[in-house]
Protein backbone atom coordinates (compact mmCIF):
# COMPACT_ATOMS: atom_id res chain seq x y z
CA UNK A 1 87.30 175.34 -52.52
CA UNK A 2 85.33 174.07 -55.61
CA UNK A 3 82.03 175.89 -55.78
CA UNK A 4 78.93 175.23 -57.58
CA UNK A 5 78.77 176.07 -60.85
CA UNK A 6 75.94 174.36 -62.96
CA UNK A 7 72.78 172.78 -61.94
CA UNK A 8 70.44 170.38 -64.41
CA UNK A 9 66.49 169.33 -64.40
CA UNK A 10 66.06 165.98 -65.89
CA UNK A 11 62.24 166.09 -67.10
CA UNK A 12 59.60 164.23 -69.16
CA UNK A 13 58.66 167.02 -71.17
CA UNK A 14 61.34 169.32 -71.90
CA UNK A 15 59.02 171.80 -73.90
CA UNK A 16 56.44 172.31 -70.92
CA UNK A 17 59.57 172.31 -68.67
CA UNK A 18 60.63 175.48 -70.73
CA UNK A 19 57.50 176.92 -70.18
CA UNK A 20 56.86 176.61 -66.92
CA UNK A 21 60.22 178.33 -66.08
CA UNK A 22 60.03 180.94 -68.37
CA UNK A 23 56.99 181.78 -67.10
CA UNK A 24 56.83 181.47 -63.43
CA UNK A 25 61.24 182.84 -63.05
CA UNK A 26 62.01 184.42 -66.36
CA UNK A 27 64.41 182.24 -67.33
CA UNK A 28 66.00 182.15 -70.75
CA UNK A 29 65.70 178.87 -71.94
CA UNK A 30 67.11 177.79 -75.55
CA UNK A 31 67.63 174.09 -76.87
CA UNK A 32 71.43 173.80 -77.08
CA UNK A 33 72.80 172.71 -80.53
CA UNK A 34 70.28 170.13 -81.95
CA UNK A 35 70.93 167.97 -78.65
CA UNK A 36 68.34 167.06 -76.05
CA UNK A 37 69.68 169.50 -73.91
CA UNK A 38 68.74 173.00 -73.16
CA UNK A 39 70.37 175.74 -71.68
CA UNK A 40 68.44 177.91 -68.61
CA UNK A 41 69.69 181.35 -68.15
CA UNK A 42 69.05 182.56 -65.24
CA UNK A 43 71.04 185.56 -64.67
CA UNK A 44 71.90 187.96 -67.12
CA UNK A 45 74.64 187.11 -69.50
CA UNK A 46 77.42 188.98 -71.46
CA UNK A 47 77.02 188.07 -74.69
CA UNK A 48 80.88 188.35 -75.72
CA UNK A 49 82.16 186.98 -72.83
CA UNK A 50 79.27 184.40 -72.18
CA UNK A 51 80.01 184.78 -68.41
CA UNK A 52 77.17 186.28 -66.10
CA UNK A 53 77.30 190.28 -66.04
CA UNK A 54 76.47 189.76 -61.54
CA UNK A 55 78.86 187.23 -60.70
CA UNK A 56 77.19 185.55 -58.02
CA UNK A 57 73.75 186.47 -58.99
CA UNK A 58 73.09 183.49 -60.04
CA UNK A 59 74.29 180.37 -61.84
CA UNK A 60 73.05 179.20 -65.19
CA UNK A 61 71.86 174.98 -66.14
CA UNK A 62 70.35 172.96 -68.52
CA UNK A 63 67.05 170.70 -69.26
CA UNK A 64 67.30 167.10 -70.03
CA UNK A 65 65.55 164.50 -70.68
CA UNK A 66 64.85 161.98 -67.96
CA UNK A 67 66.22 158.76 -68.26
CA UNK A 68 67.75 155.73 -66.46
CA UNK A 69 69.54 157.32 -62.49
CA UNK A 70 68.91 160.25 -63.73
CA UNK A 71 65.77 161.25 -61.90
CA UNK A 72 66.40 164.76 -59.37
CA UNK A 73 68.38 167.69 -60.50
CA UNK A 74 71.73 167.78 -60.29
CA UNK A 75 74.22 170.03 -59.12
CA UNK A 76 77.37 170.55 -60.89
CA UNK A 77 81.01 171.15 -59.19
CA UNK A 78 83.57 172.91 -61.22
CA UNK A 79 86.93 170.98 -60.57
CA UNK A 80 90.52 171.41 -62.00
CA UNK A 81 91.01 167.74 -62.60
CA UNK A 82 87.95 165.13 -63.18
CA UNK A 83 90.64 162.18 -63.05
CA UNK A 84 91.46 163.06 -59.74
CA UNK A 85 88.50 164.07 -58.47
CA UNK A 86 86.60 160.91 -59.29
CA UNK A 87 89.80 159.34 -57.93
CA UNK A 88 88.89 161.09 -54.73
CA UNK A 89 85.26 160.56 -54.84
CA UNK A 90 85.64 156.50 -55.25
CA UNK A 91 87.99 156.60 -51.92
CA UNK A 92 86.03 158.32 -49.64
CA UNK A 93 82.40 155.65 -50.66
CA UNK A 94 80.88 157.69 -53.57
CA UNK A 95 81.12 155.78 -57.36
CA UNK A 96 81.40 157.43 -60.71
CA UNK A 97 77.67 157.14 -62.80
CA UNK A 98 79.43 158.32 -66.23
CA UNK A 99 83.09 159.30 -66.74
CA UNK A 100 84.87 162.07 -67.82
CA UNK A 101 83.67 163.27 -71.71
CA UNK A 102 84.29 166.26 -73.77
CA UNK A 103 81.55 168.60 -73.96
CA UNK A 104 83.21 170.23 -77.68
CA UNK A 105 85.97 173.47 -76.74
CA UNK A 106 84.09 174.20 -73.36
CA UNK A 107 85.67 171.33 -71.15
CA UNK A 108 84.66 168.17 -69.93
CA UNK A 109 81.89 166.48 -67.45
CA UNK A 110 81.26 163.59 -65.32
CA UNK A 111 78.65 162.64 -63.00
CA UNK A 112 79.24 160.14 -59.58
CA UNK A 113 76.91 159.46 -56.54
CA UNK A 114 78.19 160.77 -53.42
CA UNK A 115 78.49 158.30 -50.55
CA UNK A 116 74.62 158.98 -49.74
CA UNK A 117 73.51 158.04 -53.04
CA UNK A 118 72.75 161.76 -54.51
CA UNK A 119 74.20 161.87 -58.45
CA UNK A 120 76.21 165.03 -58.41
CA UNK A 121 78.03 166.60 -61.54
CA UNK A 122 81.75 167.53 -62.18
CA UNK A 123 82.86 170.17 -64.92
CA UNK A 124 86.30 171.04 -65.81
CA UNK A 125 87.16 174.18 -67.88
CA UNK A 126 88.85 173.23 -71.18
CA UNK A 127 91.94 175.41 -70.40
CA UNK A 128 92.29 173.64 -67.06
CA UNK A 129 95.02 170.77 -66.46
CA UNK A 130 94.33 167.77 -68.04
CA UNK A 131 94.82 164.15 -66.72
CA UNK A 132 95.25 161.38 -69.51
């Protein structure tokens, strides 16, 4: 079973976005890199490991900007194999948004629209099988 393991906000304002979470949940938010993308903690985190310290507690996202289908958050699936996966999605109705890309030494992402029209994410580990 592939479980949940990332979720994403797209927003118009990412710095009163950051606010408003931090204030009203607690979350750790932090701009990631000098993208525009930040990172929402929201369970604690192991700082050596970078893996939550309550597995199941909780599962961490990100804040981005709003732009073109990307409108309502996003839930992201972690999967051993994009390739396939998207493969899988196209057969049974849903279509791929953006393909597979490297996110640096941390793995790779895609998004597709289920067969209802929902954009959904897909994240594969970087020491997972690869499909070329």
């Amino acid at each position: 079973m592939n479980g949940i393991v990332h979720f994403e906000i797209p927003v118009d304002s990412p710095e009163e976005t950051k606010k408003f979470y931090s204030e009203v949940f607690g979350w750790n938010i932090s701009q990631w890199e000098n993208q525009d993308y930040w990172m929402a903690e929201t369970t604690e985190m192991d700082k050596e490991t970078q893996r939550p310290k309550n597995p199941g507690a909780g599962i961490n996202g990100g804040i981005m900007k709003r732009e073109g289908e990307f409108t309502s958050p996003i839930l992201t699936i972690a999967v051993e194999d994009i390739d396939e996966h998207l493969k899988k999605i196209e057969a049974a109705g849903g279509t791929t948004v953006k393909g597979k890309q490297s996110i640096g030494e941390m793995g790779w992402t895609a998004y597709f629209k289920d067969n209802q029209g929902n954009i959904m994410g897909l994240w594969q580990n970087n020491n997972a099988p690869k499909s070329e």
